[in-house]
Each structure stands twice: as structure tokens, then as C-alpha cells.
PDB file of C-alpha atoms in Angstrom:
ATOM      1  CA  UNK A  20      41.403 112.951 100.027  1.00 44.00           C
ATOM      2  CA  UNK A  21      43.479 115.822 100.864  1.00 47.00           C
ATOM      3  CA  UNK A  22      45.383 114.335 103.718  1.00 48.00           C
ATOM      4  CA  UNK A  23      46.774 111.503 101.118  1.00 43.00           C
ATOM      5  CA  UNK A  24      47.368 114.028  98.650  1.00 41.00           C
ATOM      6  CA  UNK A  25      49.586 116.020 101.309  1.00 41.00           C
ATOM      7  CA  UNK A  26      51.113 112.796 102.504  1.00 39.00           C
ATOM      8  CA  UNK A  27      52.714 112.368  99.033  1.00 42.00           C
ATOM      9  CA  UNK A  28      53.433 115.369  98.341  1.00 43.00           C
ATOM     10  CA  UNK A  29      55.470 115.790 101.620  1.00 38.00           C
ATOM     11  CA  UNK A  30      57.018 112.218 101.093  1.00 38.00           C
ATOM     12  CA  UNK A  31      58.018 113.412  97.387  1.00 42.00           C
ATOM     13  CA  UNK A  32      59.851 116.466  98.897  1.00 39.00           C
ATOM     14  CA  UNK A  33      61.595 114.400 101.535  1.00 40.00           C
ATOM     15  CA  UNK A  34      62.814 112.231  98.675  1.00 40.00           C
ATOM     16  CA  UNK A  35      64.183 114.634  96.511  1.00 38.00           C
ATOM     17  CA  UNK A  36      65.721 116.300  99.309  1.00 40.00           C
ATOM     18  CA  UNK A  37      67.382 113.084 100.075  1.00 41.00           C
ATOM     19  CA  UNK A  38      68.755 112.902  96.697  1.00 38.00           C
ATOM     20  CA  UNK A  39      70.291 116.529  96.938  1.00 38.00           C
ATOM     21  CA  UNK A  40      71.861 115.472 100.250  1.00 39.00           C
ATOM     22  CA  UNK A  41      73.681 112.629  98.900  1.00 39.00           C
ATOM     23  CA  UNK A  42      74.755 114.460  95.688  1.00 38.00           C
ATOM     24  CA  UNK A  43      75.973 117.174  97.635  1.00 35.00           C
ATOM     25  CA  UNK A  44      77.977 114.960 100.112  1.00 34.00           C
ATOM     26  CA  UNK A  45      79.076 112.935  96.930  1.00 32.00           C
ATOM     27  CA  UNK A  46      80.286 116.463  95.414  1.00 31.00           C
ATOM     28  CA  UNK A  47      81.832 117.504  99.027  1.00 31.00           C
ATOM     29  CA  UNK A  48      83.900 114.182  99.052  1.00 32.00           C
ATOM     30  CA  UNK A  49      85.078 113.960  95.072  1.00 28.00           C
ATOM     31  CA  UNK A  50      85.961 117.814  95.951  1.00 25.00           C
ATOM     32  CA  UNK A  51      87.717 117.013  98.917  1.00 25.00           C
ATOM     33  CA  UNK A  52      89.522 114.355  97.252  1.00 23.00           C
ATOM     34  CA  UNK A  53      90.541 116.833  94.659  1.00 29.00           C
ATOM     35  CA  UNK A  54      91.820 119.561  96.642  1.00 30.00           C
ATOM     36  CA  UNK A  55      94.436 116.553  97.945  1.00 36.00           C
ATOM     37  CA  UNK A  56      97.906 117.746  96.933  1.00 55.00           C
ATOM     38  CA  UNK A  57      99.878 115.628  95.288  1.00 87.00           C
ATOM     39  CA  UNK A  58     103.289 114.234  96.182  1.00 93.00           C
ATOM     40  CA  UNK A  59     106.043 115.278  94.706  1.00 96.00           C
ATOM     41  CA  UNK A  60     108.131 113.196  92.117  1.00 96.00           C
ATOM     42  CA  UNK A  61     111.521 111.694  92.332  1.00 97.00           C
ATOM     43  CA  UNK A  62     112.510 110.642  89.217  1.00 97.00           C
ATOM     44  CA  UNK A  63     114.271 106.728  89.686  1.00 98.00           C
ATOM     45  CA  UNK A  64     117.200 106.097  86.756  1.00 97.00           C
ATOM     46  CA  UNK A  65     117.125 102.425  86.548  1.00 95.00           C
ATOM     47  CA  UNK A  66     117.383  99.281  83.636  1.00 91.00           C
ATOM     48  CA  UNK A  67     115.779  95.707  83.330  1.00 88.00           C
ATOM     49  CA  UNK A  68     117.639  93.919  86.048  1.00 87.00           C
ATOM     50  CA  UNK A  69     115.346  91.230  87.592  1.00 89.00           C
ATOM     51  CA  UNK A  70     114.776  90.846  90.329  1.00 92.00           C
ATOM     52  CA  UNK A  71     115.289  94.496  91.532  1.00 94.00           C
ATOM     53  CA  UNK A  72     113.459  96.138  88.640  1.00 93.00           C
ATOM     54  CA  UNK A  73     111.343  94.681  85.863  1.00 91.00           C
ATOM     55  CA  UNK A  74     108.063  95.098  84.229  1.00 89.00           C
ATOM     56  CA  UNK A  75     105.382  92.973  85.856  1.00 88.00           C
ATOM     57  CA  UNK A  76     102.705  91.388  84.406  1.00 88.00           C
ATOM     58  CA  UNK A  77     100.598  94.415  84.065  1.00 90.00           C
ATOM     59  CA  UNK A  78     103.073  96.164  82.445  1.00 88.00           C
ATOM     60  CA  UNK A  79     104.377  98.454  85.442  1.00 89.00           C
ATOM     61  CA  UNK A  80     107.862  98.592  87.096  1.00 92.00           C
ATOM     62  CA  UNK A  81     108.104  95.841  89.882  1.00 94.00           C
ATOM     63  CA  UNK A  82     110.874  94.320  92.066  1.00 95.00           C
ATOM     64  CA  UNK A  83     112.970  94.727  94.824  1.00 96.00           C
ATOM     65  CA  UNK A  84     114.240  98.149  94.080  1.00 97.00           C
ATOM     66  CA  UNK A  85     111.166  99.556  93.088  1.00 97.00           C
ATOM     67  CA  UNK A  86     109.162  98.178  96.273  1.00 97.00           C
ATOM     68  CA  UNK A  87     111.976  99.596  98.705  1.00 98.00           C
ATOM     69  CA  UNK A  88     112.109 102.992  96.418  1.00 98.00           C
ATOM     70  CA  UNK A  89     108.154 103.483  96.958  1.00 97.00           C
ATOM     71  CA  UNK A  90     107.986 102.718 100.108  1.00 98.00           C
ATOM     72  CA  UNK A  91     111.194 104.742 101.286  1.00 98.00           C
ATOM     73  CA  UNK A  92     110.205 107.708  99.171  1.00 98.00           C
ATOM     74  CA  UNK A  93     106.746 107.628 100.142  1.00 97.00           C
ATOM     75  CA  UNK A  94     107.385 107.735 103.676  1.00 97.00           C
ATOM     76  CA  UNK A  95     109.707 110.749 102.914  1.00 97.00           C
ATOM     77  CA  UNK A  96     106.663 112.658 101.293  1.00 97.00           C
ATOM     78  CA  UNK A  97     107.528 112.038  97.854  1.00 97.00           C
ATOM     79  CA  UNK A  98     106.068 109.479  95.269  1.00 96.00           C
ATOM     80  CA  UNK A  99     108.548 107.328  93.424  1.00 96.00           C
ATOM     81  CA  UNK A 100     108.563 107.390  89.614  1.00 95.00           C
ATOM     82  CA  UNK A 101     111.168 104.537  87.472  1.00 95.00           C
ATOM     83  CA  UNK A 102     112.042 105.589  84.753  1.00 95.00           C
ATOM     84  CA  UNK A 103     113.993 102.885  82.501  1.00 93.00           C
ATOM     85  CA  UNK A 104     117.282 104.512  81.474  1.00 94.00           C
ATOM     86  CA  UNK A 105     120.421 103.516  79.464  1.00 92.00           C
ATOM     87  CA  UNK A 106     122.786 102.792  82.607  1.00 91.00           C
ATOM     88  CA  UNK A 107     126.435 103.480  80.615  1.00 90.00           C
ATOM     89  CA  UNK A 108     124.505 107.129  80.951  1.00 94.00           C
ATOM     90  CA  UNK A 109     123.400 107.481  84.750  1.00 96.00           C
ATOM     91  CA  UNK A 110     126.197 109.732  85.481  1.00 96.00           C
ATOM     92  CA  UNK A 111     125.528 112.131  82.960  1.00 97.00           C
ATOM     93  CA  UNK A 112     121.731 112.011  83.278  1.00 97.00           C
ATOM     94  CA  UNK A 113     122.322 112.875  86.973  1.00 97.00           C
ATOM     95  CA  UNK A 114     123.916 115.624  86.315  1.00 96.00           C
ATOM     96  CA  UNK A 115     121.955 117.031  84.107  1.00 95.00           C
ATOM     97  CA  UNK A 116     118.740 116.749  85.989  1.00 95.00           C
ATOM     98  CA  UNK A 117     117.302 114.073  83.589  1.00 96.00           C
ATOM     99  CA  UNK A 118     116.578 111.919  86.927  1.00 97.00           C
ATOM    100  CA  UNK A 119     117.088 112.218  90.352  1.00 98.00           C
ATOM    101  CA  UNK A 120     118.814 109.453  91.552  1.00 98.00           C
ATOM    102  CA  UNK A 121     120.288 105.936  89.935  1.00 98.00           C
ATOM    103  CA  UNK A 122     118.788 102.748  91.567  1.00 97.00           C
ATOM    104  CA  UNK A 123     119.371  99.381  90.447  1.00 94.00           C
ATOM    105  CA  UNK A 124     121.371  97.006  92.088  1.00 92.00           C
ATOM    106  CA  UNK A 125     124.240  99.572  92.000  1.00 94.00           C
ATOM    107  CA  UNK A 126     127.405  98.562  93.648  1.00 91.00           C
ATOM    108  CA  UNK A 127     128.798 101.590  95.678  1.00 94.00           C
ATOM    109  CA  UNK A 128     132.560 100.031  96.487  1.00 90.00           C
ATOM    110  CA  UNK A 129     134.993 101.927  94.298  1.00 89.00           C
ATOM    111  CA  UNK A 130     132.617 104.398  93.257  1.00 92.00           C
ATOM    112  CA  UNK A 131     132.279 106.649  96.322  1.00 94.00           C
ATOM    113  CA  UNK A 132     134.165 109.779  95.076  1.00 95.00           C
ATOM    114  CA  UNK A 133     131.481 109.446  91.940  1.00 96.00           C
ATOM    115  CA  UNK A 134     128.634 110.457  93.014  1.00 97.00           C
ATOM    116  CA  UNK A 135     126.476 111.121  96.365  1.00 97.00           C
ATOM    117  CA  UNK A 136     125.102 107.914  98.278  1.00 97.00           C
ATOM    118  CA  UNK A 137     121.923 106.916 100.167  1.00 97.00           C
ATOM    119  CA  UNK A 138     122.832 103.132 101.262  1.00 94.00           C
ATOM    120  CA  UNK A 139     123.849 100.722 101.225  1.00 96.00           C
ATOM    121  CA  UNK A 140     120.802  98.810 101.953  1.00 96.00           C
ATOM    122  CA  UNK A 141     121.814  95.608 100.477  1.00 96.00           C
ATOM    123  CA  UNK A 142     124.418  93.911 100.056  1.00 93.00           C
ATOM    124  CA  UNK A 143     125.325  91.690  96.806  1.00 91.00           C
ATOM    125  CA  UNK A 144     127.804  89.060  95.813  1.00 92.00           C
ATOM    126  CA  UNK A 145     128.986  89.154  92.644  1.00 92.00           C
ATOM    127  CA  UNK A 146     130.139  86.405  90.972  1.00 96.00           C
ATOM    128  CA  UNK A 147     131.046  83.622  87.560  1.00 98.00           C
ATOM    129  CA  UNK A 148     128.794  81.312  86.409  1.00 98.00           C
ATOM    130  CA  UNK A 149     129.571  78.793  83.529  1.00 98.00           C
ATOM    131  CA  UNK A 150     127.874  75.739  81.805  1.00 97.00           C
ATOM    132  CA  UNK A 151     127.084  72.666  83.903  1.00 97.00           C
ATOM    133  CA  UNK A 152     129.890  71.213  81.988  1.00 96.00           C
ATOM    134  CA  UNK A 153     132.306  73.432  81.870  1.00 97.00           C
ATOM    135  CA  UNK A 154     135.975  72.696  83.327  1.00 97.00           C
ATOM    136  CA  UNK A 155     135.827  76.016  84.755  1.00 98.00           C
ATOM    137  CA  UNK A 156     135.849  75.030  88.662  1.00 97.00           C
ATOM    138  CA  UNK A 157     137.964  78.198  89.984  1.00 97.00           C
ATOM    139  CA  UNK A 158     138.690  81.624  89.077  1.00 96.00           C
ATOM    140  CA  UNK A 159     142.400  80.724  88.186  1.00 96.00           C
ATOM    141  CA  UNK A 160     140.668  78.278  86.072  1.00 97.00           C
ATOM    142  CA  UNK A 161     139.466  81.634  83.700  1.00 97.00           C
ATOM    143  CA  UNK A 162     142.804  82.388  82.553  1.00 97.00           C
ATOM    144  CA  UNK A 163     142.678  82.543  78.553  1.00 97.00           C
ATOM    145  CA  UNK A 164     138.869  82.013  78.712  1.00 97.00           C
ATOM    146  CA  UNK A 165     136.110  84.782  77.394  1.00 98.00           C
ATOM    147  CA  UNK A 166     133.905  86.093  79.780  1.00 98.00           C
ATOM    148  CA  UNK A 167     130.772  88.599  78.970  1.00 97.00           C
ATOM    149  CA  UNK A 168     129.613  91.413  81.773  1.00 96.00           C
ATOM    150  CA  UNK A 169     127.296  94.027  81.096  1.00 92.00           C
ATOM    151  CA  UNK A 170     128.778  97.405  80.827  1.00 92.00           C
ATOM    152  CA  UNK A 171     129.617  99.937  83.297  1.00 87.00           C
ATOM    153  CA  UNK A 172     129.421  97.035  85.649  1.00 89.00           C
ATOM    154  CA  UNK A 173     131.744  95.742  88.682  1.00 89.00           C
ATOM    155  CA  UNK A 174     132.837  92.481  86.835  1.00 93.00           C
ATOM    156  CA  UNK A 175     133.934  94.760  83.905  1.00 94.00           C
ATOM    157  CA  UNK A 176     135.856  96.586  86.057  1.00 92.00           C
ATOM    158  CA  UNK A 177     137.484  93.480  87.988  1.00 92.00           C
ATOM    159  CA  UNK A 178     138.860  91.560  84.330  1.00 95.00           C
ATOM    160  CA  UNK A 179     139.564  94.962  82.419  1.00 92.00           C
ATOM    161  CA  UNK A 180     142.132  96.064  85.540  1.00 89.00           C
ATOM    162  CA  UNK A 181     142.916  92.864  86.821  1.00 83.00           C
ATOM    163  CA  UNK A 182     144.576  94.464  90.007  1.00 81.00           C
ATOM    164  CA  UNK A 183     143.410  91.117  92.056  1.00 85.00           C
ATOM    165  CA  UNK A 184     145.680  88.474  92.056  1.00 88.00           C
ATOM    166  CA  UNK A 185     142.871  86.087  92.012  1.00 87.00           C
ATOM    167  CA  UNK A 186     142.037  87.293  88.806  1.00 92.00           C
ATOM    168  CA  UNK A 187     143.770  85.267  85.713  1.00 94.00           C
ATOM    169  CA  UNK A 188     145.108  87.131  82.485  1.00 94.00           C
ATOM    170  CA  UNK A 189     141.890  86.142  80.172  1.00 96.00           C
ATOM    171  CA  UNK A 190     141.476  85.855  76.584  1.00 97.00           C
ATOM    172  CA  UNK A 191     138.229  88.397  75.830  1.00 96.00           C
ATOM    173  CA  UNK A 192     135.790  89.922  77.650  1.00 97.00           C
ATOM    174  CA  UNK A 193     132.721  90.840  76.182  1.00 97.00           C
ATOM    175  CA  UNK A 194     130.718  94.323  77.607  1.00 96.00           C
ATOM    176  CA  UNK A 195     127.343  94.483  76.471  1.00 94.00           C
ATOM    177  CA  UNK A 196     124.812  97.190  76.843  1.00 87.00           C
ATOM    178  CA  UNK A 197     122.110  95.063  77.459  1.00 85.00           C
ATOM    179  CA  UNK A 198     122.518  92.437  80.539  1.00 84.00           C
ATOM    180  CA  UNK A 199     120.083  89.977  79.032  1.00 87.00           C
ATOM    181  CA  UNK A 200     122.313  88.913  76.078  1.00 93.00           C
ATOM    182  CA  UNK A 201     125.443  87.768  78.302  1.00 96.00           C
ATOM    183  CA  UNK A 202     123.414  85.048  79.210  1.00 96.00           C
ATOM    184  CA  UNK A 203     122.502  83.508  75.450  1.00 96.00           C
ATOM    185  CA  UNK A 204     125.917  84.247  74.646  1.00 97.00           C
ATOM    186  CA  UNK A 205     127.044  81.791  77.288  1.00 97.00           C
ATOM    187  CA  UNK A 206     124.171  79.356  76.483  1.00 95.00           C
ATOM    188  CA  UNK A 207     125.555  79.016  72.592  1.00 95.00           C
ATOM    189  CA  UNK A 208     128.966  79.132  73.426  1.00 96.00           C
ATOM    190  CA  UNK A 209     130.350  82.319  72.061  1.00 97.00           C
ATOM    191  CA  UNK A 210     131.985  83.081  75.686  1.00 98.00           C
ATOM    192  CA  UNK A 211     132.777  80.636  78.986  1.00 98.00           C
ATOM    193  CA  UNK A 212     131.346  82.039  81.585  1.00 98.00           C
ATOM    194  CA  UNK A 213     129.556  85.393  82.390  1.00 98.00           C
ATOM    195  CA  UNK A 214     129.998  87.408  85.926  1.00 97.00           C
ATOM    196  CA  UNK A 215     127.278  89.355  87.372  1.00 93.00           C
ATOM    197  CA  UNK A 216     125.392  89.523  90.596  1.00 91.00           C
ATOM    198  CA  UNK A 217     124.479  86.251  91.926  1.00 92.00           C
ATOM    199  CA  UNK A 218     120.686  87.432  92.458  1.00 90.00           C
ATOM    200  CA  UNK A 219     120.540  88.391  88.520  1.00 89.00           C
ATOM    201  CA  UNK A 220     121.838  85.228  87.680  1.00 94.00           C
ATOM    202  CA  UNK A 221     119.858  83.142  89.750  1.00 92.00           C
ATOM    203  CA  UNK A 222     116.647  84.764  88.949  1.00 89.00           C
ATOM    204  CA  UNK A 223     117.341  84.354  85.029  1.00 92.00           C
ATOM    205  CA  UNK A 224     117.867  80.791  85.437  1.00 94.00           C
ATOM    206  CA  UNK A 225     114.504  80.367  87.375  1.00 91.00           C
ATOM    207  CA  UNK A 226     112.397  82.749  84.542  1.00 89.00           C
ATOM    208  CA  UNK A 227     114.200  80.809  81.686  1.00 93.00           C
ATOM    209  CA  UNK A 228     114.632  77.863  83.404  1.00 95.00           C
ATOM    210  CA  UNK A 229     118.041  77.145  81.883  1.00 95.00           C
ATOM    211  CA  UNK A 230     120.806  75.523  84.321  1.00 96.00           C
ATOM    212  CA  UNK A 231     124.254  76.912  84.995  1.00 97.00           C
ATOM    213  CA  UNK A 232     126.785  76.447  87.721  1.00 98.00           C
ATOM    214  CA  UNK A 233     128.435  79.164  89.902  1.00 97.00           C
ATOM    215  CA  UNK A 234     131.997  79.434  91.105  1.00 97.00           C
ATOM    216  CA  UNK A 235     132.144  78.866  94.837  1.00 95.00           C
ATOM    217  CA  UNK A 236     134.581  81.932  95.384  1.00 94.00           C
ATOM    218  CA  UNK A 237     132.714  84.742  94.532  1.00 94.00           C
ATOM    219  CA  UNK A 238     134.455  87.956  92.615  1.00 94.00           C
ATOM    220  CA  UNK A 239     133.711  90.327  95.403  1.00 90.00           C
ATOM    221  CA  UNK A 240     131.342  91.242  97.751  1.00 90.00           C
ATOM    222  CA  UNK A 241     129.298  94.514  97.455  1.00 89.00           C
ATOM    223  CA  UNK A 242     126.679  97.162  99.038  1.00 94.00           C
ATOM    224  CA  UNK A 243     124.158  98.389  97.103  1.00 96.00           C
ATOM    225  CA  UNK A 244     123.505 101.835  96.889  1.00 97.00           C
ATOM    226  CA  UNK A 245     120.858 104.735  95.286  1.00 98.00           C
ATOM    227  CA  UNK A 246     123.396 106.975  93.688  1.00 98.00           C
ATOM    228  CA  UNK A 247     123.153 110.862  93.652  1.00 98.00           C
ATOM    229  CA  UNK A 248     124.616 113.546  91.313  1.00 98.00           C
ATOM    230  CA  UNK A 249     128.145 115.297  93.310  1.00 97.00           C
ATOM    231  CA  UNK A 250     125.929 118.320  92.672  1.00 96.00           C
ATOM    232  CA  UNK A 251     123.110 117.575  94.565  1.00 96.00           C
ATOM    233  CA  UNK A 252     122.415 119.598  97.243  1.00 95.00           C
ATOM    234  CA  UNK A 253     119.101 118.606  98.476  1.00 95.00           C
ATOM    235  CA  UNK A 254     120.279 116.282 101.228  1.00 96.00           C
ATOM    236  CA  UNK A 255     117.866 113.701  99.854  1.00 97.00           C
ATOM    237  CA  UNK A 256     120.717 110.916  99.853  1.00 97.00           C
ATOM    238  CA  UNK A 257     121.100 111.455 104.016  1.00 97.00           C
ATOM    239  CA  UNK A 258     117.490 111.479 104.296  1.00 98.00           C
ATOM    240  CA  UNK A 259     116.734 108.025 102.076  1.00 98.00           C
ATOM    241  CA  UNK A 260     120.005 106.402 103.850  1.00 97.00           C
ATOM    242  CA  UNK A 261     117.844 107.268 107.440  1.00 97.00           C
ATOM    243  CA  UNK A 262     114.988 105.918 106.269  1.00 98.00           C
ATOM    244  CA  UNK A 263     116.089 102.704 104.691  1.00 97.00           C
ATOM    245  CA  UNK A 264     117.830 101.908 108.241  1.00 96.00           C
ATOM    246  CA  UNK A 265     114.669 102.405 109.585  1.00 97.00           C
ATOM    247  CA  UNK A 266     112.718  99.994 106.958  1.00 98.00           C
ATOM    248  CA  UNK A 267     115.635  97.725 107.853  1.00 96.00           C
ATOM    249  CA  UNK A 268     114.982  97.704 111.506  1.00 96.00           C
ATOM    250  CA  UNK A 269     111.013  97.748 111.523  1.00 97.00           C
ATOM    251  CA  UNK A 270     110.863  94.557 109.204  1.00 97.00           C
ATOM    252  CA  UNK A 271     109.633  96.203 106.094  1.00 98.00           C
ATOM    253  CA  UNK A 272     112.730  95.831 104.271  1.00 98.00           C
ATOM    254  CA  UNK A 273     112.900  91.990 104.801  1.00 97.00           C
ATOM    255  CA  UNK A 274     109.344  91.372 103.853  1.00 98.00           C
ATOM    256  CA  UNK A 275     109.734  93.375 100.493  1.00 98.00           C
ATOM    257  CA  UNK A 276     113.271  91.358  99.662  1.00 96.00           C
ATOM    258  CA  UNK A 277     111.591  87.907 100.873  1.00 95.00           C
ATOM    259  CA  UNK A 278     108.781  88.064  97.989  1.00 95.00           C
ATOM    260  CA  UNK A 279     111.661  88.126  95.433  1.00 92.00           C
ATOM    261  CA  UNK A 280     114.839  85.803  97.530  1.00 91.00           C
ATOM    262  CA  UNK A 281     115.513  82.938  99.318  1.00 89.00           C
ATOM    263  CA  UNK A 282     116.816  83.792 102.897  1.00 91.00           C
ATOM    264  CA  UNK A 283     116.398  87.835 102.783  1.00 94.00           C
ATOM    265  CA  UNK A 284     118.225  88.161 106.261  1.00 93.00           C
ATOM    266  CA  UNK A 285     121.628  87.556 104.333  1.00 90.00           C
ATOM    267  CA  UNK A 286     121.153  90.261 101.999  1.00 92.00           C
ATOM    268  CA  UNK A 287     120.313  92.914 105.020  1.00 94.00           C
ATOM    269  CA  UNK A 288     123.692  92.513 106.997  1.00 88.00           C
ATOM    270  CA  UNK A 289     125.113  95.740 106.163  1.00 87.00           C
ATOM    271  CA  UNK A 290     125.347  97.021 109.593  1.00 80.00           C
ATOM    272  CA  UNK A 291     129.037  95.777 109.964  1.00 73.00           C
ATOM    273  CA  UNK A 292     129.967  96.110 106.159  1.00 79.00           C
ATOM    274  CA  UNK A 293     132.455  98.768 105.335  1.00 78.00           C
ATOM    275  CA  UNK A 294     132.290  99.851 101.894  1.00 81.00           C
ATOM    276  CA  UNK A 295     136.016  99.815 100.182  1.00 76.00           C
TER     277      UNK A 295
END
């Protein structure tokens, strides 16, 4: 009787002792996990500007911008953090630390004695769209016609100046804050056309499924940059310009701009681009 006594007694220690191993290992690895440091942030200025930053459908920044800004910035030891901004206030929030850099399909020709640049990594074309209808066929075709551009914006720029011969005398142009509303203002009428980057206007007729058409001549032709405050002294814009090339040349920048465009190869040839 004793031996089967002693048999379960010893099997009832090994058991328990079993259970303390695990625990403990459980405990080593939740600890380990733990003592992980975390990455530091970089805080990412940006608006609603499908499809280079939106909020996907659980809720969470998503896009073209904020795939290349994680993965850039996480191979650079940081972690990537959007943060939606007003954008007639990027410059200002830059330099007063509010964020660390602007990135959102943010045209760098004309604007490189404003601020520091990593880029570009993209180029952009932007460009006029008007109702299927319209008798708007060319730019010269604009003249005494109201347009609507967001604010702060390369098209704004373009019809305010008008320093491109191209570019008719127009009637009105309409800035908003908010790029979403040029587009409803052009589908009721209150303006004949709207200019903005093709990609944005191509992607808002596919999620609304609303049909314009788009001049053939486009405005101008642009690289996109991630913007840094003159200030900054970090170096952060040479290091993100590095490692963007280097996304572009494994491949990883052309798979991350292929799950949001058509073609993604046309967007990437910045190699020869000079930005004026």
C-alpha cells in the first residue's frame, strides 16, 4: 500500500512543480517583454486626404502616407504617430514643436526656402476637373469661370498669382479649409471646376462614385515631400530622404503605393525630377 501511496505523492509533486515551471517561464517572458523599450515617437502633421491619409475602417490612420511614414520611421528606430492637424497651420505647428514633421501629399516645388525636406518620394500631377458636361475642354477655356482649391494648396497658389501664361484671368476662386467640400460644390454647381491632385480626385470619385472629367494638360507637375521646421536640427529630414530611396529601390515603396493606385511605377520616377 505504501509504494502506491508514494507513487502519488511523488507524481503530485512532479505536477505542481510543473505548474511552477511554466508560471515562472510565463512570468520570465511577460517580464522580458516588458523590459522592451519602446520606440520613440515622431509626431506626423497631416489632414483627411485619401488616398495618402484617411481613417480606415477600424477607425485608425491608413493610406499611402501613413504606410510609407511607418515603415520609413520604423526602420529608422522610431514609431510613427499621425496626428490629424489643420494644414493652413503646419508651419506654425512645426515650429513650435506641436509635431515633428508635415506629411500629406505635400508639394515641395516653390516651397523649398520654407521649411526643411526629406523627399521627394513621389511625385504628383496636379490638375482641373469639371462636370462630364462641362464646355471646359482646356485651361484657356477657365478664363471668367470659378474654380474651388483647398487652402494653402498649389492650385491656390497657381490662379491667385497667375504668373503662367497658361493660366486664364478667372472669375472666383473659392479656398476652402476642408478639401472634401470643393468637390459638392462642383457637383451642385456653385463653381466650374475644382483643381487638386489627380490621385485625390480620382480616389473621391471611386469612394463616392460620382463622375467627372479631367483636363488633359495638367496644372503642374510636383514631388512630394515630408516637410521639416527651418529650425530643426536633428538631421531627421537627411536621414528619412536616405531611407525612402532605399524603400524605393528594394520594392517596398511600390508595393505600399500599388494597394492604393493604378500603375505605382509612374508615381516613383523621381530619380530624374528636379524640384523648381
Amino acid at each position: 500500500m505504501n509504494g502506491p501511496k508514494k507513487l502519488q505523492q511523488i507524481l503530485a509533486v512532479l505536477f505542481i512543480f510543473t505548474i511552477l515551471l511554466c508560471s515562472c517561464r510565463k512570468a520570465e517572458n511577460t517580464l522580458s517583454t516588458k523590459q522592451e523599450p519602446s520606440l520613440p515617437t515622431i509626431v506626423i502633421g497631416s489632414d483627411n486626404y485619401p488616398p495618402f491619409n484617411y481613417s480606415g475602417t477600424d477607425g485608425k490612420p491608413t493610406g499611402i502616407d501613413v504606410e510609407l511614414a511607418t515603415e520609413a520611421f520604423h526602420r529608422m528606430g522610431y514609431q510613427a504617430e499621425f496626428v490629424t492637424i489643420d494644414w493652413e497651420n503646419k508651419k506654425e505647428l512645426l515650429q513650435d514643436g506641436s509635431i515633428d514633421c508635415a506629411w500629406g501629399c505635400f508639394s515641395m516645388d516653390g516651397r523649398m526656402d520654407e521649411y526643411k525636406w526629406a523627399g521627394p518620394y513621389m511625385i504628383s500631377q496636379q490638375v482641373v476637373a469639371v462636370s462630364p458636361d462641362s464646355n471646359i475642354y482646356t485651361l484657356q477655356d477657365l478664363a471668367g469661370k470659378n474654380i474651388a482649391v483647398q487652402a494653402t494648396t498649389k492650385p491656390e497658389d497657381i490662379f491667385l498669382n497667375q504668373t503662367d501664361p497658361d493660366i486664364p484671368n478667372i472669375n472666383g476662386l473659392f479656398s476652402m479649409q476642408n478639401r472634401e467640400l470643393i468637390y459638392p460644390m462642383l457637383s451642385k454647381g456653385y463653381v466650374d471646376a475644382v483643381a487638386a491632385h489627380e490621385t485625390s480626385i480620382l480616389q473621391y470619385m471611386s469612394d463616392y462614385h460620382v463622375e467627372y472629367r479631367i483636363l488633359d494638360k495638367p496644372l503642374l507637375t510636383v514631388g512630394l515631400g515630408v516637410a521639416f521646421s527651418l529650425d530643426d536640427t536633428s538631421g531627421l529630414n537627411e536621414e528619412l530622404s536616405d531611407t525612402l530611396e532605399e524603400m524605393q529601390k528594394d520594392g517596398t515603396s511600390e508595393k505600399i503605393i500599388g494597394k492604393y493606385l493604378a500603375h505605382p511605377s509612374t508615381y516613383l520616377e523621381v530619380e530624374n525630377y528636379e524640384v523648381k
